[in-house]
Phi, psi and omega in degrees: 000138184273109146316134172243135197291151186220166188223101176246147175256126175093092213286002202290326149279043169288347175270355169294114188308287201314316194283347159284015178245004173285168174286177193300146219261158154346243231313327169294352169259337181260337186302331192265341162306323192247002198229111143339278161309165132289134161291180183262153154238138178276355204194140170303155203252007158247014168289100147319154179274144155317136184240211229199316174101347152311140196280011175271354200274132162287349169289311208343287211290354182303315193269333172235358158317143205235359170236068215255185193198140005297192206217147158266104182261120166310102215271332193254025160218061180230151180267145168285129183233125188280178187110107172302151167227113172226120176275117178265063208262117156240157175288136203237113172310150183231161159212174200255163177218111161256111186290011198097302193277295166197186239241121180232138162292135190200143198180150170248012165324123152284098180239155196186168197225108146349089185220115151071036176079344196264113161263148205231120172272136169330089170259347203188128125244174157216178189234157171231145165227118012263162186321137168271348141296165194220101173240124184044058171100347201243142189237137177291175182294312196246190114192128168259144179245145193233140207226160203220185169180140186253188200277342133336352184062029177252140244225121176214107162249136183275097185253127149234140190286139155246147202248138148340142160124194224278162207291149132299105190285328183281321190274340166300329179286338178282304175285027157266329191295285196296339160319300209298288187316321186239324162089177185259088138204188200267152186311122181291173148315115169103350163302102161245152173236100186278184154123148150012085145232128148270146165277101168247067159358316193293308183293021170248043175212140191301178190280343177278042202292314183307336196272130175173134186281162211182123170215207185241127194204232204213175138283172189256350154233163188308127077208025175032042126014117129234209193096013184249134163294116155241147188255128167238122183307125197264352116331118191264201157239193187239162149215160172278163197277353178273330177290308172307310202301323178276342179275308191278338170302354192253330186239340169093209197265126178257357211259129185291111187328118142299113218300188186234115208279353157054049118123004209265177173268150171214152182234194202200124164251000000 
């Protein structure tokens, strides 16, 4: 089974189980920004295993869950929805860890995102290739997800779409960091990598912040959680087509089959 790389903001969740099983992570993008080779992978890293229909299988809701996520969203039948989104992103030293399992970002910066009046602190981002949302049929180059959690345990993950076009400078600016530190090859087990580096969030994020779709749907990887907010930006950002060609050559297609939206709403902001 492929370990997938995280990126966490806090440790004060570091005991949330569920959130090491999301996908790769920040450090999974720029390592392959600064790193050349690939790992081998045995298994697509969204295929869930054939289960058995016990109600003990951690797959169950992935395969019978009726609010499951990613989603195709239809831009032209959607309700209109009140609520702000304001992201409070401060630039955060990060250092890298790899525990064995997988390659984590790790930093004590309180950064934290606004919806509805409610604040959701920042724990993780990742990245997917190719997008896992679908707007009217269509799928992007990319998507970073960006995942919260309030003080309440409820989950508001952030999609943002990435589109073909110019180098992304902050993940470059990251994988030159892990370059510099390591040289080109990826961080052993057991491995950690200090030093300096700020993360500066707002700038993985469009210039559009306010515009956005919005339903009730899972995380996208197991154990596919639902009960999750999702905000999907309707601005993408860029990245270049030499940065997607290094991320899927070192982790391949992360991206999950968009789910059957089984009757639920999506709005618009």
């Amino acid at each position: 089974m492929v370990t997938l790389s995280v990126v966490r903001f806090g440790s004060m969740f570091a005991g949330n189980q569920f959130l090491h099983r999301l996908a790769c992570g920040l450090v999974c993008l720029v390592s392959v920004l600064a790193i050349p080779n690939s790992p081998e992978a045995s298994s697509p890293p969204h295929s869930a295993p054939s289960t058995n229909g016990s109600p003990a299988d951690p797959y169950l809701i992935c395969e019978k869950g009726k609010r499951q996520s990613p989603i195709d969203i239809s831009s032209t039948t959607l309700q209109a929805t009140q609520g702000d989104l304001i992201f409070r992103y401060v630039p955060t030293n990060i250092h890298v860890v790899h525990d064995g399992h997988s390659i984590q970002a790790i930093n004590e910066a309180p950064s934290m995102a606004v919806y509805r009046g409610e604040a959701y602190q920042l724990l993780q981002l990742h990245f997917h290739e190719p997008s896992e949302h679908h707007i009217d049929g269509i799928s992007y180059a990319m998507e970073m997800h960006l995942v919260h959690k309030n003080s309440q345990g409820q989950i508001l993950v952030v999609g943002v779409l990435i589109q073909l076009g110019r180098e992304n400078s902050e993940m470059l600016r990251a994988g030159n960091w892990i370059r510099q530190r390591l040289g080109h090859r990826f961080v052993e087990p057991g491995e950690e990598v200090t030093g300096a580096f700020m993360l500066d969030v707002m700038k993985l994020l469009p210039e559009n912040q306010s515009h956005y779709f919005t339903y009730n749907g899972s995380l996208t990887t197991a154990p596919c959680t639902e009960g999750v907010t999702w905000v999907v930006l309707r601005q993408p950002i860029e990245v270049s087509p030499q940065q997607v060609k290094r991320f899927v050559r070192a982790y391949g297609h992360t991206a999950r089959d968009v789910q059957s939206l089984e009757g639920r709403e999506i709005r618009s902001h």
